[in-house]
Amino acid sequence: MDHEAELAELHALAVEPRKRNNQDMAGGTNSSAHVKPMGLEAVDTVSSSVSAERDSDDPTDEEKKILRKVSDRIPWAAFLVAVIELCERFTYYGAQGTFQNYISNPYDHGNKAQPGAIGLTQKGGTGLTDFFQFWCYVTPILGAVVSDQYLGKYKTIVVFAFIYVVGLIILFVTSLPTAIEHGAALGGMITSMIVIGLGTGGIKANVCPLIAEQYRETKAKIMTLPSGERVLVDPTVTIQRIYMVFYVCINVGSLSAIATTEMEKHIGFWSAYLLCLCAFVVGLVTIILGRKTYVTRPPVGSVIPKAFTAMFMGARNGFKMDAAKPSQIKQRGGDTSKVLWTDQFVDELKRALVACRVFLFFPIYWVVYTQMLNNFISQAAQMDLHGIPNDLMQNIDPIAIIVFIPILDRLVYPGLRKRGIAFKPITRIFYGFICGSFAMAYAAIVQHLIYSNGPCYDAPLACDAAQLPDGGAIPNHIHVAIQTPAYVLIGLSEIFAVTTAYEYAYTKAPLAMKSFVTSMFLLTNAGGSALAIALAPTAEDPKLTWMYTGLGVACFIAGLMFWGLFSRYNKVEDSLNEMEAHGELQLVAGNQAQGLKPANPGEKMELVGDDAGEKV
């Protein structure tokens, strides 16, 4: 049975019977089938709003097909979580943006032409920064296990935040001039990379799903606009918008590299790392002060071991997950007394595996992305900088993201929906791969231009004609601004591929495995870093043109293969998301029992921006 047929069967067996019988995903009577939706009362401060009346009836299948889909408003709590992520990313990118120079270049003893501390050359700097990237995206597995099984998302974030602070203190202390002069820089850098990586992994695995959990509505509702148009307020579109906002905050935080790269050049690395430490403390205080604001879910125990046990059972039976269902085991005459899961659990696990399949090609994408963090910085050092730090150019990437996300979210995506064009997740990810391949193709052209100009041609900064009396070197004569399109293309690829993957991980994961499935996506970044480490020996002159060319070709082929294998999932996207809606029903009822107040059926709600179909 191919994947499309398998998914169709999954929807037919897991969703439709429960819809008809008014049952939840556990098969019990759905006492909350008419529970009023949550999360409609918050105000979206980033956009204008108009009033619309909520219709009482749920949409029919025909209405789901023909009505224009719009976003609900984003709850305030989601913006608070986004601020926490902004502070963490400010720290992460602010520090990481200086690592290539800190590791690659020797200590300058006051010469600010090219700041440095350790002196391991470009190859050593690229290897260590790739290791840091790898480590930061392996540790989310630990953060997910701790969260889903033991502490819950909020407590896990707080614990790992304190670990993060310890790593930042080590980095700051060992980057002081006296520490560098006494040989503490290398040991301090490696230690801080390990500790910071542990902290950021625990935070990253849990902040990503926590922000989406602040929005509690899971069922589409029909609204009538003042203009008389009936629209479908779609939770999936809302989650898409939440992750767009989330990614904007990540990239606003990453602009910290503008400050830290200037500080490393004109003051010293220690000042940059002190700024990062202060910013992170602000985020930590925000986490603690807002603890009563967040919508949180308690840990559910040993769901991850159960998931792996069920998958192993399915693998033993011809890789058919249905074989792990207790009902199937009983039909085969097996003993179900020791089976710790239900048929519903297996259905949800199958949905999660859909997401994990989609993530398989992302390591190749992350190799492309990683070039921006190291080799693009070294490439800039080979060009005429005209007084700016060589690692300042990397900030074009977040600026491009901050510019293009509102354009896509407010104009392009709503415009496509108005015309009946569903720009679904698999399509968006495919475009991300293609943009990434174009970025590498352009970087190869830039490197060729560097090698075509003097004074050193294919040995930039290394020939005798480039050496200066003060120990510096004259770069090849080509303006650094020519790098700009490569960063813009990387930024577009992130909007299409990365934000969509976060959304896909959340919407396809079972309720009890949100952090774990998110960590599976983050693990692909570690896989990309491992591949980048293997490629590090090619990151030297005059091989760089061919390295960028090879990466561009690999990313393009990976995108085509991704589309060929997974484009069929677009056809069942809505069905898979309906499983999420029905799995939430018990949780909504539980929240009502705890005193959380839903919206009233007849109240006015607000739709945002261009999605509302009104001029505001």
XYZ file of C-alpha atoms in Angstrom:
616
model
C 0.000 0.000 0.000
C 1.507 3.412 -0.965
C 1.645 6.366 1.427
C -1.406 8.094 -0.066
C -3.602 5.044 0.329
C -2.260 4.498 3.832
C -3.173 8.050 4.813
C -6.621 7.766 3.271
C -7.208 4.591 5.261
C -5.943 6.312 8.402
C -8.459 9.125 7.952
C -11.309 6.761 7.156
C -10.638 4.568 10.182
C -9.561 7.141 12.732
C -11.470 10.342 12.006
C -14.723 9.759 10.153
C -16.244 7.125 12.504
C -15.676 9.354 15.496
C -17.112 12.369 13.683
C -20.288 10.497 12.797
C -20.692 9.009 16.260
C -19.756 12.193 18.119
C -16.789 10.460 19.756
C -13.393 11.664 20.763
C -10.106 10.132 19.617
C -10.181 7.634 22.452
C -13.516 6.307 21.182
C -15.551 7.631 24.116
C -18.617 9.854 24.046
C -17.658 13.390 23.195
C -19.152 15.462 25.946
C -17.560 18.586 24.525
C -18.704 18.392 20.928
C -20.295 21.766 21.351
C -17.651 23.257 23.606
C -17.198 26.917 22.782
C -13.833 27.729 21.180
C -10.923 28.947 23.200
C -8.459 31.717 22.433
C -10.823 34.084 20.592
C -10.820 36.809 23.195
C -7.189 37.898 22.884
C -6.259 40.985 20.886
C -3.778 40.786 18.024
C -1.775 43.946 18.417
C 0.262 43.485 15.245
C -2.631 44.163 12.887
C -5.896 45.981 12.439
C -9.152 44.160 13.029
C -12.775 44.121 12.009
C -15.829 42.607 13.651
C -17.519 39.498 12.349
C -20.356 37.342 13.614
C -19.717 33.692 14.362
C -22.193 31.309 12.757
C -23.528 28.601 15.042
C -23.133 25.596 12.744
C -19.918 23.742 12.063
C -18.864 23.803 8.393
C -19.889 20.994 6.086
C -17.355 19.234 3.880
C -18.576 21.294 0.916
C -18.174 24.552 2.829
C -14.654 23.561 3.807
C -13.830 23.293 0.115
C -15.438 26.501 -1.184
C -15.160 29.061 1.635
C -12.093 31.273 1.867
C -9.869 30.342 4.807
C -8.729 33.082 7.158
C -6.696 33.321 10.344
C -8.061 33.740 13.833
C -6.461 36.220 16.208
C -3.292 35.203 18.034
C -3.554 35.111 21.863
C -1.393 37.463 23.942
C 0.302 34.520 25.634
C 1.747 33.449 22.283
C 3.415 36.838 21.887
C 4.894 36.509 25.381
C 6.427 33.149 24.458
C 7.746 34.767 21.263
C 9.507 37.444 23.346
C 11.247 34.707 25.339
C 12.444 33.110 22.115
C 13.584 36.522 20.863
C 15.843 36.968 23.913
C 17.275 33.457 23.600
C 17.958 33.883 19.887
C 19.479 37.339 20.560
C 21.958 35.573 22.804
C 22.544 32.568 20.552
C 23.115 34.431 17.297
C 24.911 37.318 18.958
C 27.491 34.928 20.354
C 27.606 32.561 17.389
C 28.076 35.451 14.955
C 31.500 36.133 16.484
C 32.664 32.521 16.778
C 34.214 32.222 13.302
C 36.583 35.148 13.882
C 37.183 34.230 17.535
C 38.271 30.706 16.606
C 39.875 31.244 13.180
C 42.043 34.326 13.755
C 44.925 34.698 16.215
C 44.751 37.129 19.119
C 45.457 40.591 17.741
C 46.989 42.278 20.816
C 45.296 45.557 19.942
C 45.387 45.322 16.138
C 41.727 45.584 15.111
C 42.178 44.833 11.391
C 40.878 41.282 11.890
C 39.845 40.419 15.471
C 40.535 36.940 16.804
C 41.511 34.934 19.872
C 42.479 31.296 19.168
C 43.986 31.147 15.652
C 42.815 27.783 14.303
C 42.430 29.116 10.685
C 39.243 29.012 8.577
C 39.210 25.209 8.496
C 39.394 24.955 12.294
C 36.824 27.695 12.792
C 34.419 26.047 10.373
C 34.881 22.662 12.064
C 34.204 23.975 15.571
C 31.210 26.103 14.565
C 29.763 23.106 12.727
C 30.246 21.038 15.895
C 28.422 23.701 17.912
C 25.552 23.706 15.438
C 25.455 19.901 15.563
C 25.435 19.778 19.358
C 22.754 22.462 19.719
C 20.367 20.385 17.608
C 21.080 16.990 19.166
C 20.286 18.167 22.696
C 16.604 18.955 21.935
C 16.009 15.196 22.146
C 16.960 15.337 25.831
C 14.849 18.452 26.355
C 11.848 16.754 24.727
C 12.148 13.597 26.849
C 12.455 15.623 30.060
C 9.457 17.746 29.082
C 7.066 15.113 27.738
C 7.783 12.567 30.481
C 8.829 14.432 33.614
C 8.621 18.226 33.978
C 6.351 19.646 31.298
C 7.386 22.375 28.862
C 7.470 25.377 31.201
C 9.583 23.820 33.977
C 11.931 22.270 31.414
C 12.522 25.657 29.787
C 13.350 27.228 33.174
C 15.782 24.449 34.184
C 17.673 24.532 30.900
C 17.708 28.343 30.944
C 19.809 28.270 34.107
C 22.180 25.797 32.432
C 22.427 28.234 29.523
C 23.425 31.052 31.908
C 26.313 28.961 33.259
C 27.633 28.464 29.715
C 27.433 32.191 28.992
C 29.355 33.034 32.154
C 32.134 30.601 31.128
C 32.254 32.165 27.646
C 32.432 35.700 29.036
C 35.135 35.006 31.634
C 37.436 33.081 29.249
C 37.148 35.779 26.555
C 38.607 38.503 28.789
C 41.992 39.694 27.438
C 43.915 38.301 30.387
C 42.253 34.891 29.966
C 43.102 34.805 26.246
C 46.711 35.766 26.947
C 46.986 32.915 29.452
C 45.652 30.322 26.963
C 42.156 29.871 28.389
C 40.300 30.807 25.203
C 40.206 27.400 23.486
C 39.236 25.427 26.572
C 36.676 28.021 27.565
C 35.179 28.073 24.072
C 34.757 24.295 23.890
C 33.316 24.096 27.419
C 30.902 26.947 26.836
C 29.802 25.441 23.501
C 28.887 22.203 25.274
C 27.035 23.898 28.146
C 25.260 26.493 25.975
C 24.313 23.776 23.487
C 22.721 21.764 26.277
C 20.767 24.797 27.440
C 19.570 25.896 24.025
C 18.489 22.355 23.124
C 16.257 22.093 26.161
C 14.688 25.465 25.428
C 14.296 25.033 21.680
C 12.466 21.702 21.860
C 9.812 23.210 24.111
C 9.396 26.836 23.070
C 8.431 25.800 19.516
C 5.335 23.773 20.544
C 4.581 25.972 23.572
C 3.880 29.025 21.418
C 1.331 27.131 19.300
C -0.303 25.623 22.395
C -1.332 29.124 23.492
C -3.961 28.978 20.728
C -6.597 26.474 21.850
C -9.110 26.358 18.993
C -8.809 23.231 16.849
C -12.043 23.185 14.825
C -12.763 25.418 11.842
C -15.686 27.815 12.240
C -17.736 29.803 9.750
C -17.845 33.576 10.174
C -19.871 36.168 8.302
C -18.018 39.408 7.629
C -19.803 42.797 7.703
C -19.589 42.717 3.927
C -21.767 39.589 3.957
C -18.986 37.233 2.879
C -18.900 33.932 4.738
C -15.363 32.778 5.534
C -13.806 29.812 7.300
C -11.743 30.668 10.371
C -9.172 27.909 10.057
C -6.971 26.827 12.998
C -4.376 25.533 10.531
C -4.035 28.965 8.932
C -3.800 30.464 12.429
C -1.013 28.073 13.429
C 0.776 28.969 10.192
C 0.549 32.648 11.153
C 1.742 31.943 14.708
C 4.891 30.299 13.394
C 5.448 33.188 10.988
C 5.336 35.568 13.963
C 7.570 33.169 15.890
C 10.145 33.183 13.099
C 10.061 36.969 12.831
C 10.942 37.136 16.541
C 13.778 34.664 16.037
C 15.230 36.860 13.332
C 14.711 40.111 15.198
C 16.760 38.495 17.951
C 19.407 37.342 15.496
C 20.078 40.976 14.532
C 22.105 41.077 17.733
C 25.040 40.035 15.563
C 25.104 43.613 14.215
C 25.994 44.830 17.705
C 28.249 41.954 18.739
C 30.363 42.012 15.570
C 30.942 45.756 15.997
C 31.794 45.238 19.661
C 34.272 42.454 18.928
C 36.048 44.736 16.442
C 36.129 47.978 18.427
C 36.043 46.854 22.079
C 36.709 43.130 22.393
C 34.976 39.760 22.350
C 34.313 39.938 26.079
C 31.985 42.926 25.605
C 29.952 41.060 22.982
C 29.517 38.052 25.260
C 28.581 40.263 28.221
C 25.795 41.797 26.107
C 24.550 38.297 25.258
C 24.533 37.327 28.928
C 22.514 40.424 29.884
C 19.979 39.810 27.104
C 19.464 36.236 28.190
C 18.871 37.280 31.789
C 16.071 39.536 30.509
C 14.502 36.503 28.812
C 14.888 34.391 31.962
C 13.151 37.042 34.057
C 10.336 37.184 31.476
C 9.902 33.400 31.690
C 9.578 33.496 35.461
C 7.340 36.571 35.736
C 4.926 35.258 33.113
C 4.540 31.774 34.592
C 0.840 32.281 35.421
C 0.022 33.529 31.916
C 0.926 30.538 29.768
C -1.381 27.719 28.716
C 0.552 24.623 29.774
C 0.014 20.883 29.686
C 1.309 18.471 32.330
C 3.766 15.729 31.390
C 2.106 12.429 30.482
C 4.669 9.875 31.593
C 6.323 7.189 29.495
C 4.730 7.985 26.130
C 8.045 7.985 24.239
C 9.081 4.444 25.288
C 5.549 3.316 24.391
C 5.899 4.929 20.977
C 9.173 3.164 20.232
C 7.790 -0.150 21.484
C 4.752 0.209 19.216
C 6.961 1.111 16.245
C 9.171 -1.916 16.912
C 6.094 -4.136 16.998
C 4.928 -2.664 13.684
C 8.377 -3.195 12.158
C 8.323 -6.856 13.188
C 5.024 -7.281 11.342
C 6.100 -6.096 7.921
C 6.361 -2.409 8.920
C 2.571 -2.207 9.318
C 1.746 0.035 12.241
C -1.817 -1.282 12.483
C -0.298 -4.557 13.678
C 0.593 -2.762 16.927
C -3.047 -1.930 17.707
C -4.453 -3.883 20.668
C -7.508 -4.795 18.582
C -5.261 -6.305 15.900
C -3.148 -8.119 18.476
C -6.299 -9.593 19.989
C -7.529 -10.727 16.558
C -4.228 -12.560 16.065
C -4.776 -14.327 19.384
C -2.076 -12.353 21.167
C -1.951 -11.280 24.796
C -2.942 -7.628 25.236
C -2.597 -7.517 29.015
C 0.889 -5.993 28.751
C 0.086 -3.624 25.881
C 0.178 -0.123 27.367
C -1.418 1.800 24.494
C -4.707 2.044 22.632
C -5.754 1.891 18.985
C -6.061 5.678 19.099
C -2.431 5.988 20.211
C -1.279 3.980 17.176
C -3.376 6.144 14.838
C -1.784 9.286 16.245
C 1.664 7.718 16.068
C 1.114 6.987 12.369
C 0.308 10.648 11.846
C 3.521 11.655 13.623
C 5.510 9.319 11.389
C 4.178 11.219 8.374
C 5.960 14.313 9.688
C 9.154 12.380 10.403
C 9.209 11.104 6.812
C 8.878 14.651 5.526
C 11.915 15.707 7.574
C 14.235 13.111 5.995
C 15.709 15.466 3.378
C 16.277 18.409 5.699
C 19.904 17.536 6.620
C 20.896 18.477 3.071
C 19.067 21.771 3.422
C 20.821 22.490 6.728
C 24.255 21.976 5.158
C 23.337 24.803 2.790
C 22.045 26.976 5.637
C 25.199 26.393 7.705
C 27.381 28.013 5.031
C 25.909 31.348 6.077
C 27.241 30.870 9.600
C 30.858 30.174 8.691
C 32.081 30.035 5.096
C 30.110 33.104 3.969
C 31.832 35.028 6.805
C 35.265 33.871 5.671
C 34.311 34.635 2.073
C 33.525 38.227 3.075
C 36.995 38.544 4.641
C 38.479 37.882 1.170
C 36.660 40.940 -0.260
C 36.873 44.723 0.092
C 34.993 45.440 3.340
C 35.150 49.247 3.231
C 35.412 49.514 7.011
C 32.687 47.068 8.101
C 33.371 43.810 9.997
C 33.458 40.740 7.765
C 30.821 39.011 9.902
C 28.332 41.902 9.644
C 26.999 40.785 6.248
C 25.258 37.762 7.782
C 22.617 40.127 9.186
C 21.169 40.585 5.711
C 19.544 37.165 6.194
C 17.349 38.107 9.207
C 16.597 41.522 7.693
C 15.336 39.792 4.536
C 13.185 37.460 6.657
C 11.729 40.349 8.670
C 10.858 42.158 5.423
C 9.445 39.211 3.478
C 7.406 37.419 6.180
C 4.819 40.250 6.489
C 4.644 40.466 2.688
C 3.973 36.740 2.390
C 1.677 36.535 5.424
C -0.408 39.640 4.694
C -0.370 39.811 0.901
C 0.880 36.728 -0.928
C -0.709 33.902 1.079
C -4.119 35.624 1.551
C -4.062 36.562 -2.140
C -3.497 32.956 -3.120
C -6.307 31.796 -0.815
C -8.701 34.352 -2.315
C -7.985 32.809 -5.708
C -8.550 29.305 -4.423
C -4.849 28.367 -4.536
C -3.869 26.277 -1.534
C -0.148 26.866 -0.953
C 0.125 23.792 1.249
C 3.044 22.766 3.478
C 4.776 20.310 1.152
C 4.735 22.893 -1.661
C 6.196 25.574 0.599
C 8.991 23.298 1.781
C 9.806 22.376 -1.839
C 10.208 26.062 -2.715
C 12.492 26.414 0.308
C 14.830 23.763 -1.064
C 14.895 25.424 -4.477
C 15.710 28.846 -2.990
C 18.513 27.226 -0.968
C 20.012 25.678 -4.098
C 19.902 29.048 -5.893
C 21.706 30.641 -2.921
C 24.568 28.171 -3.272
C 24.719 28.676 -7.029
C 25.055 32.411 -6.473
C 27.721 31.891 -3.766
C 29.713 29.832 -6.270
C 29.541 32.733 -8.738
C 30.743 35.160 -6.043
C 33.650 32.869 -5.166
C 34.598 32.636 -8.850
C 34.638 36.447 -9.050
C 36.895 36.582 -5.974
C 39.328 34.156 -7.595
C 39.242 36.224 -10.806
C 40.494 39.421 -9.096
C 43.837 40.379 -7.609
C 46.044 40.782 -5.866
C 45.977 37.125 -4.805
C 43.398 35.593 -7.179
C 42.761 31.968 -6.065
C 44.831 32.392 -2.876
C 43.080 35.343 -1.191
C 45.014 37.089 1.601
C 47.844 34.551 1.249
C 50.159 35.883 -1.478
C 53.198 38.117 -0.839
C 51.658 41.029 -2.767
C 48.829 41.274 -0.219
C 50.908 41.404 2.959
C 51.009 44.663 4.944
C 53.720 45.798 7.403
C 51.288 45.703 10.347
C 50.530 42.012 9.780
C 47.268 42.543 7.907
C 46.557 41.611 4.301
C 44.922 43.263 1.298
C 41.798 41.379 0.146
C 40.964 40.708 -3.478
C 39.408 43.731 -5.140
C 35.690 42.973 -5.212
C 33.013 44.726 -3.150
C 31.564 42.712 -0.254
C 28.016 43.939 -1.050
C 27.933 41.473 -3.950
C 27.186 38.785 -1.323
C 23.726 40.268 -0.621
C 21.567 38.112 -2.967
C 22.949 34.899 -1.445
C 21.763 35.969 2.022
C 18.370 37.067 0.668
C 17.863 33.693 -1.027
C 18.798 31.865 2.186
C 16.262 34.019 4.048
C 13.484 33.174 1.583
C 14.359 29.498 1.818
C 13.986 29.648 5.610
C 10.543 31.256 5.367
C 9.308 28.543 3.032
C 11.072 25.506 4.503
C 11.848 26.095 8.183
C 8.719 27.922 9.371
C 6.587 25.355 7.561
C 8.501 22.477 9.126
C 7.884 23.884 12.630
C 4.204 24.130 11.763
C 4.173 20.601 10.331
C 5.894 19.134 13.386
C 3.327 20.689 15.691
C 0.164 19.915 13.718
C 1.096 16.296 12.976
C 2.368 15.318 16.426
C 0.142 13.558 18.990
C -0.843 15.732 21.941
C 1.586 13.953 24.256
C 4.532 14.094 21.819
C 4.632 17.703 20.584
C 8.098 18.408 21.986
C 9.476 15.066 20.857
C 8.346 15.385 17.227
C 9.662 18.967 17.186
C 12.992 17.648 18.443
C 12.991 15.149 15.572
C 12.866 18.060 13.158
C 15.594 19.898 15.072
C 17.688 16.728 14.935
C 17.821 17.080 11.146
C 19.789 20.281 11.755
C 22.319 18.227 13.697
C 22.464 15.813 10.764
C 23.199 18.724 8.463
C 25.954 19.919 10.777
C 27.484 16.425 10.773
C 27.527 16.497 6.977
C 29.043 19.979 7.087
C 31.787 18.739 9.412
C 32.581 16.014 6.872
C 32.795 18.711 4.174
C 35.017 20.998 6.276
C 38.265 19.824 4.576
C 36.925 21.231 1.289
C 36.409 24.664 2.880
C 39.737 26.012 1.686
C 41.096 27.851 -1.325
C 40.930 27.172 -4.208
C 38.229 24.503 -3.703
C 35.420 26.770 -2.524
C 33.810 27.413 -5.904
C 33.261 23.711 -6.457
C 32.108 23.201 -2.852
C 29.323 25.774 -3.303
C 28.439 24.330 -6.715
C 28.158 20.821 -5.299
C 25.954 21.982 -2.448
C 23.672 23.826 -4.855
C 23.254 20.755 -7.047
C 22.670 18.506 -4.015
C 19.999 20.820 -2.582
C 18.227 21.096 -5.942
C 18.153 17.303 -6.383
C 16.998 16.856 -2.777
C 14.136 19.293 -3.447
C 13.017 17.375 -6.522
C 13.150 14.064 -4.650
C 11.268 15.601 -1.740
C 8.484 16.757 -4.075
C 8.329 13.430 -5.870
C 7.981 11.455 -2.646
C 5.810 13.710 -0.497
C 3.676 15.955 -2.724
C 0.866 13.397 -2.258
C 0.602 14.465 1.388
C -0.864 17.786 0.254
C -4.014 15.906 -0.783
C -4.655 14.603 2.730
C -3.414 17.651 4.671
C -6.883 18.653 5.868
C -7.735 15.085 6.893
C -4.589 14.801 8.995
C -5.360 18.111 10.683
C -8.885 16.902 11.503
C -7.300 14.127 13.560
C -5.634 16.837 15.638
C -8.982 18.569 16.148
C -10.735 15.437 17.352
C -7.826 14.489 19.583
C -8.151 17.851 21.349
C -11.784 17.484 22.387
C -11.098 15.817 25.709
C -8.438 18.399 26.471
C -10.834 21.289 25.807
C -13.410 19.692 28.112
C -10.729 19.305 30.761
C -9.792 22.962 30.477
C -13.452 23.934 30.909
C -13.573 21.830 34.049
C -10.553 23.761 35.343
C -12.399 27.038 34.938
C -10.974 28.335 31.643
C -13.682 30.480 30.070
C -14.422 29.947 26.386
C -15.955 32.484 24.077
C -19.744 32.786 23.809
C -21.342 31.409 20.644
C -22.996 34.668 19.710
C -20.177 37.048 20.549
C -18.334 39.149 18.027
C -14.853 38.050 17.102
C -12.152 39.809 15.169
C -10.341 38.701 12.035
C -7.017 40.246 11.214
C -5.621 42.327 8.408
C -6.127 41.384 4.778
C -7.525 38.000 5.773
C -10.653 39.782 6.939
C -11.413 40.874 3.414
C -12.021 44.451 4.540
C -10.093 47.697 4.238
C -9.166 48.925 7.682
